[in-house]
Structure formats: structure tokens, C-alpha cells
PDB file of C-alpha atoms and ligand atoms in Angstrom:
ATOM      1  CA  UNK A 160      -0.071  -0.196   0.039  1.00 81.00           C
ATOM      2  CA  UNK A 161       1.450   3.347  -1.078  1.00 92.00           C
ATOM      3  CA  UNK A 162       2.103   6.106   1.521  1.00 97.00           C
ATOM      4  CA  UNK A 163       2.879   9.749   1.282  1.00 98.00           C
ATOM      5  CA  UNK A 164       4.183  12.595   3.624  1.00 98.00           C
ATOM      6  CA  UNK A 165       3.404  16.283   3.231  1.00 98.00           C
ATOM      7  CA  UNK A 166       5.050  19.084   5.108  1.00 99.00           C
ATOM      8  CA  UNK A 167       3.686  22.637   4.613  1.00 99.00           C
ATOM      9  CA  UNK A 168       6.285  25.460   5.110  1.00 99.00           C
ATOM     10  CA  UNK A 169       5.793  29.054   5.934  1.00 98.00           C
ATOM     11  CA  UNK A 170       7.853  31.690   7.853  1.00 98.00           C
ATOM     12  CA  UNK A 171       6.446  31.570  11.312  1.00 98.00           C
ATOM     13  CA  UNK A 172       4.353  28.418  11.363  1.00 98.00           C
ATOM     14  CA  UNK A 173       1.642  30.174  13.119  1.00 98.00           C
ATOM     15  CA  UNK A 174      -0.597  31.443  10.165  1.00 98.00           C
ATOM     16  CA  UNK A 175      -0.268  29.965   6.803  1.00 98.00           C
ATOM     17  CA  UNK A 176       1.350  26.661   7.249  1.00 98.00           C
ATOM     18  CA  UNK A 177      -0.749  25.470  10.342  1.00 98.00           C
ATOM     19  CA  UNK A 178      -3.890  26.508   8.099  1.00 98.00           C
ATOM     20  CA  UNK A 179      -2.771  24.296   5.253  1.00 99.00           C
ATOM     21  CA  UNK A 180      -2.086  21.537   7.882  1.00 98.00           C
ATOM     22  CA  UNK A 181      -5.360  21.640   9.563  1.00 98.00           C
ATOM     23  CA  UNK A 182      -7.336  21.927   6.215  1.00 98.00           C
ATOM     24  CA  UNK A 183      -5.410  19.300   4.224  1.00 98.00           C
ATOM     25  CA  UNK A 184      -5.474  16.916   7.270  1.00 98.00           C
ATOM     26  CA  UNK A 185      -9.090  17.117   7.450  1.00 98.00           C
ATOM     27  CA  UNK A 186      -9.613  16.328   3.933  1.00 98.00           C
ATOM     28  CA  UNK A 187      -7.048  13.372   4.388  1.00 98.00           C
ATOM     29  CA  UNK A 188      -9.371  12.332   7.254  1.00 98.00           C
ATOM     30  CA  UNK A 189     -12.613  12.737   5.430  1.00 98.00           C
ATOM     31  CA  UNK A 190     -11.297  10.451   2.735  1.00 97.00           C
ATOM     32  CA  UNK A 191     -10.302   7.903   5.312  1.00 98.00           C
ATOM     33  CA  UNK A 192      -6.583   8.187   4.111  1.00 98.00           C
ATOM     34  CA  UNK A 193      -5.049   9.204   7.434  1.00 98.00           C
ATOM     35  CA  UNK A 194      -3.071   6.019   7.649  1.00 98.00           C
ATOM     36  CA  UNK A 195      -1.510   6.469   4.441  1.00 98.00           C
ATOM     37  CA  UNK A 196      -0.752  10.405   4.194  1.00 98.00           C
ATOM     38  CA  UNK A 197       1.223  11.859   7.043  1.00 98.00           C
ATOM     39  CA  UNK A 198       0.666  15.479   7.461  1.00 98.00           C
ATOM     40  CA  UNK A 199       2.762  18.128   9.301  1.00 98.00           C
ATOM     41  CA  UNK A 200       3.837  21.905   9.119  1.00 99.00           C
ATOM     42  CA  UNK A 201       6.834  24.029  10.136  1.00 99.00           C
ATOM     43  CA  UNK A 202       8.352  27.429   9.832  1.00 98.00           C
ATOM     44  CA  UNK A 203      11.802  28.386   8.363  1.00 98.00           C
ATOM     45  CA  UNK A 204      12.161  31.212  11.176  1.00 98.00           C
ATOM     46  CA  UNK A 205      12.493  30.497  14.769  1.00 98.00           C
ATOM     47  CA  UNK A 206      10.606  33.094  16.426  1.00 97.00           C
ATOM     48  CA  UNK A 207       7.465  31.471  17.314  1.00 98.00           C
ATOM     49  CA  UNK A 208       8.788  27.891  18.287  1.00 98.00           C
ATOM     50  CA  UNK A 209       6.552  26.160  20.596  1.00 98.00           C
ATOM     51  CA  UNK A 210       3.563  28.696  20.104  1.00 98.00           C
ATOM     52  CA  UNK A 211       0.015  27.918  19.237  1.00 98.00           C
ATOM     53  CA  UNK A 212      -1.162  29.248  15.760  1.00 98.00           C
ATOM     54  CA  UNK A 213      -2.084  32.936  15.736  1.00 98.00           C
ATOM     55  CA  UNK A 214      -5.526  33.335  17.426  1.00 98.00           C
ATOM     56  CA  UNK A 215      -6.983  35.110  14.240  1.00 98.00           C
ATOM     57  CA  UNK A 216      -5.911  31.788  12.260  1.00 98.00           C
ATOM     58  CA  UNK A 217      -7.562  29.680  15.010  1.00 98.00           C
ATOM     59  CA  UNK A 218     -10.672  31.682  14.845  1.00 98.00           C
ATOM     60  CA  UNK A 219     -10.931  31.961  11.003  1.00 98.00           C
ATOM     61  CA  UNK A 220     -10.478  28.090  10.736  1.00 98.00           C
ATOM     62  CA  UNK A 221     -12.959  27.280  13.465  1.00 98.00           C
ATOM     63  CA  UNK A 222     -15.784  29.033  11.590  1.00 98.00           C
ATOM     64  CA  UNK A 223     -15.162  26.542   8.743  1.00 98.00           C
ATOM     65  CA  UNK A 224     -14.937  23.756  11.149  1.00 98.00           C
ATOM     66  CA  UNK A 225     -10.850  23.103  11.030  1.00 98.00           C
ATOM     67  CA  UNK A 226      -9.444  22.675  14.413  1.00 98.00           C
ATOM     68  CA  UNK A 227      -5.915  24.475  14.492  1.00 98.00           C
ATOM     69  CA  UNK A 228      -5.848  24.659  18.433  1.00 98.00           C
ATOM     70  CA  UNK A 229      -3.611  21.515  19.178  1.00 98.00           C
ATOM     71  CA  UNK A 230      -0.830  22.449  16.661  1.00 98.00           C
ATOM     72  CA  UNK A 231       2.358  23.986  17.863  1.00 98.00           C
ATOM     73  CA  UNK A 232       5.009  25.845  15.854  1.00 98.00           C
ATOM     74  CA  UNK A 233       8.229  24.078  15.072  1.00 98.00           C
ATOM     75  CA  UNK A 234      11.276  25.172  12.725  1.00 98.00           C
ATOM     76  CA  UNK A 235      12.145  23.251   9.621  1.00 98.00           C
ATOM     77  CA  UNK A 236      15.162  20.961  10.259  1.00 98.00           C
ATOM     78  CA  UNK A 237      17.554  19.042   7.840  1.00 98.00           C
ATOM     79  CA  UNK A 238      15.814  15.519   8.700  1.00 98.00           C
ATOM     80  CA  UNK A 239      12.827  16.736   7.214  1.00 98.00           C
ATOM     81  CA  UNK A 240      14.088  16.153   3.968  1.00 98.00           C
ATOM     82  CA  UNK A 241      14.280  12.362   4.963  1.00 98.00           C
ATOM     83  CA  UNK A 242      10.903  12.261   6.243  1.00 98.00           C
ATOM     84  CA  UNK A 243       8.700  13.964   3.688  1.00 98.00           C
ATOM     85  CA  UNK A 244       8.144  13.414   0.151  1.00 97.00           C
ATOM     86  CA  UNK A 245       6.121  16.614  -0.623  1.00 98.00           C
ATOM     87  CA  UNK A 246       7.683  19.712   1.069  1.00 99.00           C
ATOM     88  CA  UNK A 247       5.453  22.809   0.070  1.00 99.00           C
ATOM     89  CA  UNK A 248       6.298  26.468   0.690  1.00 99.00           C
ATOM     90  CA  UNK A 249       3.539  29.138   0.950  1.00 98.00           C
ATOM     91  CA  UNK A 250       5.696  31.754  -0.894  1.00 98.00           C
ATOM     92  CA  UNK A 251       8.926  32.301  -2.969  1.00 98.00           C
ATOM     93  CA  UNK A 252      10.708  33.305  -0.007  1.00 98.00           C
ATOM     94  CA  UNK A 253      10.417  30.189   1.865  1.00 98.00           C
ATOM     95  CA  UNK A 254      10.684  28.144  -1.251  1.00 98.00           C
ATOM     96  CA  UNK A 255      14.245  29.632  -1.559  1.00 98.00           C
ATOM     97  CA  UNK A 256      15.057  28.581   1.891  1.00 98.00           C
ATOM     98  CA  UNK A 257      13.799  25.041   1.053  1.00 98.00           C
ATOM     99  CA  UNK A 258      15.882  24.916  -2.094  1.00 98.00           C
ATOM    100  CA  UNK A 259      19.019  26.019  -0.398  1.00 98.00           C
ATOM    101  CA  UNK A 260      18.730  23.423   2.294  1.00 98.00           C
ATOM    102  CA  UNK A 261      17.714  20.394  -0.008  1.00 98.00           C
ATOM    103  CA  UNK A 262      20.200  17.662  -0.044  1.00 98.00           C
ATOM    104  CA  UNK A 263      21.536  16.904  -3.538  1.00 97.00           C
ATOM    105  CA  UNK A 264      20.192  13.409  -3.097  1.00 97.00           C
ATOM    106  CA  UNK A 265      16.711  14.533  -2.226  1.00 98.00           C
ATOM    107  CA  UNK A 266      13.860  12.876  -4.564  1.00 93.00           C
ATOM    108  CA  UNK A 267      10.896  14.252  -3.149  1.00 98.00           C
ATOM    109  CA  UNK A 268       8.956  17.298  -4.485  1.00 98.00           C
ATOM    110  CA  UNK A 269       9.882  20.582  -3.273  1.00 98.00           C
ATOM    111  CA  UNK A 270       7.522  23.446  -4.761  1.00 98.00           C
ATOM    112  CA  UNK A 271       5.197  26.157  -3.841  1.00 98.00           C
ATOM    113  CA  UNK A 272       1.797  24.652  -2.519  1.00 98.00           C
ATOM    114  CA  UNK A 273      -0.320  26.813  -4.943  1.00 98.00           C
ATOM    115  CA  UNK A 274       1.179  24.891  -7.815  1.00 98.00           C
ATOM    116  CA  UNK A 275      -1.486  22.360  -7.046  1.00 98.00           C
ATOM    117  CA  UNK A 276      -4.193  24.884  -7.166  1.00 98.00           C
ATOM    118  CA  UNK A 277      -6.980  25.288  -9.763  1.00 94.00           C
ATOM    119  CA  UNK A 278      -7.214  29.183  -9.545  1.00 92.00           C
ATOM    120  CA  UNK A 279      -4.952  31.024 -11.463  1.00 90.00           C
ATOM    121  CA  UNK A 280      -4.936  34.496  -9.371  1.00 96.00           C
ATOM    122  CA  UNK A 281      -2.339  33.665  -6.947  1.00 98.00           C
ATOM    123  CA  UNK A 282       0.833  31.810  -7.179  1.00 98.00           C
ATOM    124  CA  UNK A 283       1.735  32.520  -3.487  1.00 98.00           C
ATOM    125  CA  UNK A 284      -0.198  32.452  -0.182  1.00 98.00           C
ATOM    126  CA  UNK A 285      -0.191  36.220   1.128  1.00 98.00           C
ATOM    127  CA  UNK A 286       1.346  36.498   4.483  1.00 97.00           C
ATOM    128  CA  UNK A 287      -1.859  37.602   6.714  1.00 97.00           C
ATOM    129  CA  UNK A 288       0.188  38.410   9.740  1.00 96.00           C
ATOM    130  CA  UNK A 289       0.127  42.107   9.292  1.00 93.00           C
ATOM    131  CA  UNK A 290      -3.298  42.022   7.676  1.00 91.00           C
ATOM    132  CA  UNK A 291      -6.783  42.279   8.867  1.00 90.00           C
ATOM    133  CA  UNK A 292      -9.412  39.223   9.188  1.00 92.00           C
ATOM    134  CA  UNK A 293      -9.915  39.297   5.284  1.00 95.00           C
ATOM    135  CA  UNK A 294      -6.264  38.165   4.903  1.00 97.00           C
ATOM    136  CA  UNK A 295      -7.099  34.954   6.885  1.00 98.00           C
ATOM    137  CA  UNK A 296     -10.101  34.194   4.815  1.00 98.00           C
ATOM    138  CA  UNK A 297      -7.857  34.460   1.741  1.00 98.00           C
ATOM    139  CA  UNK A 298      -5.501  32.089   3.102  1.00 98.00           C
ATOM    140  CA  UNK A 299      -8.447  29.436   3.896  1.00 98.00           C
ATOM    141  CA  UNK A 300      -9.715  30.028   0.353  1.00 98.00           C
ATOM    142  CA  UNK A 301      -6.509  29.511  -1.378  1.00 98.00           C
ATOM    143  CA  UNK A 302      -5.394  26.542   0.838  1.00 98.00           C
ATOM    144  CA  UNK A 303      -8.753  24.614   0.527  1.00 98.00           C
ATOM    145  CA  UNK A 304      -8.389  24.869  -3.430  1.00 98.00           C
ATOM    146  CA  UNK A 305      -4.803  23.712  -3.459  1.00 98.00           C
ATOM    147  CA  UNK A 306      -5.613  20.896  -1.019  1.00 98.00           C
ATOM    148  CA  UNK A 307      -7.834  19.172  -3.207  1.00 98.00           C
ATOM    149  CA  UNK A 308      -5.355  19.382  -6.301  1.00 98.00           C
ATOM    150  CA  UNK A 309      -2.733  18.041  -3.990  1.00 98.00           C
ATOM    151  CA  UNK A 310      -4.702  15.231  -2.930  1.00 98.00           C
ATOM    152  CA  UNK A 311      -5.555  14.397  -6.510  1.00 98.00           C
ATOM    153  CA  UNK A 312      -1.919  14.395  -7.461  1.00 98.00           C
ATOM    154  CA  UNK A 313      -1.104  12.184  -4.611  1.00 98.00           C
ATOM    155  CA  UNK A 314      -3.731   9.624  -5.574  1.00 96.00           C
ATOM    156  CA  UNK A 315      -2.761   9.695  -9.125  1.00 96.00           C
ATOM    157  CA  UNK A 316       0.887   8.910  -8.091  1.00 95.00           C
ATOM    158  CA  UNK A 317      -0.070   5.942  -6.122  1.00 95.00           C
TER     159      UNK A 317
HETATM  160  P1  LIG B 414       3.289  32.670   8.876  1.00 93.66           P
HETATM  161  O1  LIG B 414       3.098  34.266   9.348  1.00 93.66           O
HETATM  162  O2  LIG B 414       4.422  32.849   8.216  1.00 93.66           O
HETATM  163  O3  LIG B 414       2.143  32.545   7.800  1.00 93.66           O
HETATM  164  O4  LIG B 414       3.141  31.842  10.122  1.00 93.66           O
HETATM  165  C1  LIG B 414       4.090  35.013   9.892  1.00 93.66           C
HETATM  166  C2  LIG B 414       4.000  35.005  11.402  1.00 93.66           C
HETATM  167  C3  LIG B 414       4.866  35.485  12.037  1.00 93.66           C
HETATM  168  C4  LIG B 414       5.671  36.491  11.498  1.00 93.66           C
HETATM  169  C5  LIG B 414       5.786  36.575  10.100  1.00 93.66           C
HETATM  170  C6  LIG B 414       4.824  35.864   9.307  1.00 93.66           C
HETATM  171  N1  LIG B 414       6.701  37.276  12.234  1.00 93.66           N
HETATM  172  O5  LIG B 414       7.402  38.338  11.676  1.00 93.66           O
HETATM  173  O6  LIG B 414       6.696  37.155  13.377  1.00 93.66           O
END
């Protein structure tokens, strides 16, 4: 039985990547695939290690029935390239960090998360940290769309 593992990466691991983690995890659970797809998230930065997601991210996600409250921020580490076969960045800056850290013999998939999206207006998930509530709604819209595309791709590869 094929298995896959997905790591979502942003800067702080308190807004965008925990949202992707919670949304994609719920989709995986709804499809009864939790034993076949490992889901996690992390940040390239260290400033929020150990913290819960931003309260605005938790609240916006809860309104759509996603629970982010149990997640805790951690930083990207070299071993993540052994553990995950999809490592997906929320924006080009964080993709650059991944490309720089990626071992030469890594055979997984590193790209922007929105490469799996059907919408064509956004290539990156905009950082909502300094924005209002509508920034968090846009993150959810983009992440929900790309999550469906990602799951389709994973299942096609199996
Ligand atoms: P995230 O958002 O990368 O989506 O978690 C941010 C969270 C914190 C900061 C920047 C972005 N910060 O500068 O502390």
C-alpha cells in the first residue's frame, strides 16, 4: 500500500502553514486516508517555536470547522528531507530557503503549494500576519483549493 508524507512550510508556522496543515489533514481524514498520508507543518524562522497558531488563524479556521488549536510551531530541520516526500512552501521566499537546504540526493517534491491550485490569480499564499481578518479568509480560500489539487496528485501517483 502506497504512503505519502506532506510538510507545509511558511515563515512563522503560526498563520499559513498551520492553516494548510489543518485543512489538508481534515480532507485526508474525510477520505479515510489518515493511515496513508502523514501531514505536518513548520516554519523557516525560529521566532514562534512552541507557540499555538495565531488566534486569528484559529478563529477563522474554526468558523469553517477546522481545528488548529492543538498545533504547535516548530522550525524546519535537515531531517525533514528524509521524512517528507512533498515539501510545499507558501511563498517564494520560503521556497528559496527549502531549495538552499535541500540535499543533492533528495528525490521528493519541493515546490510552491499553490502549484497544486486550480485558481490562477495567486501563485503564493499572501502573509496575513500584518493584515486584517480578510487576509485569513483569503489564506483559507487558497489553501482549500490547493488541498484538493494536492490530494488528486498524490492519489494519481499511487
Ligand atoms: P506565517 O506568518 O509565516 O504564515 O506563520 C507570519 C508569522 C509571524 C511573522 C511573520 C509571518 N513574524 O514576523 O513574526
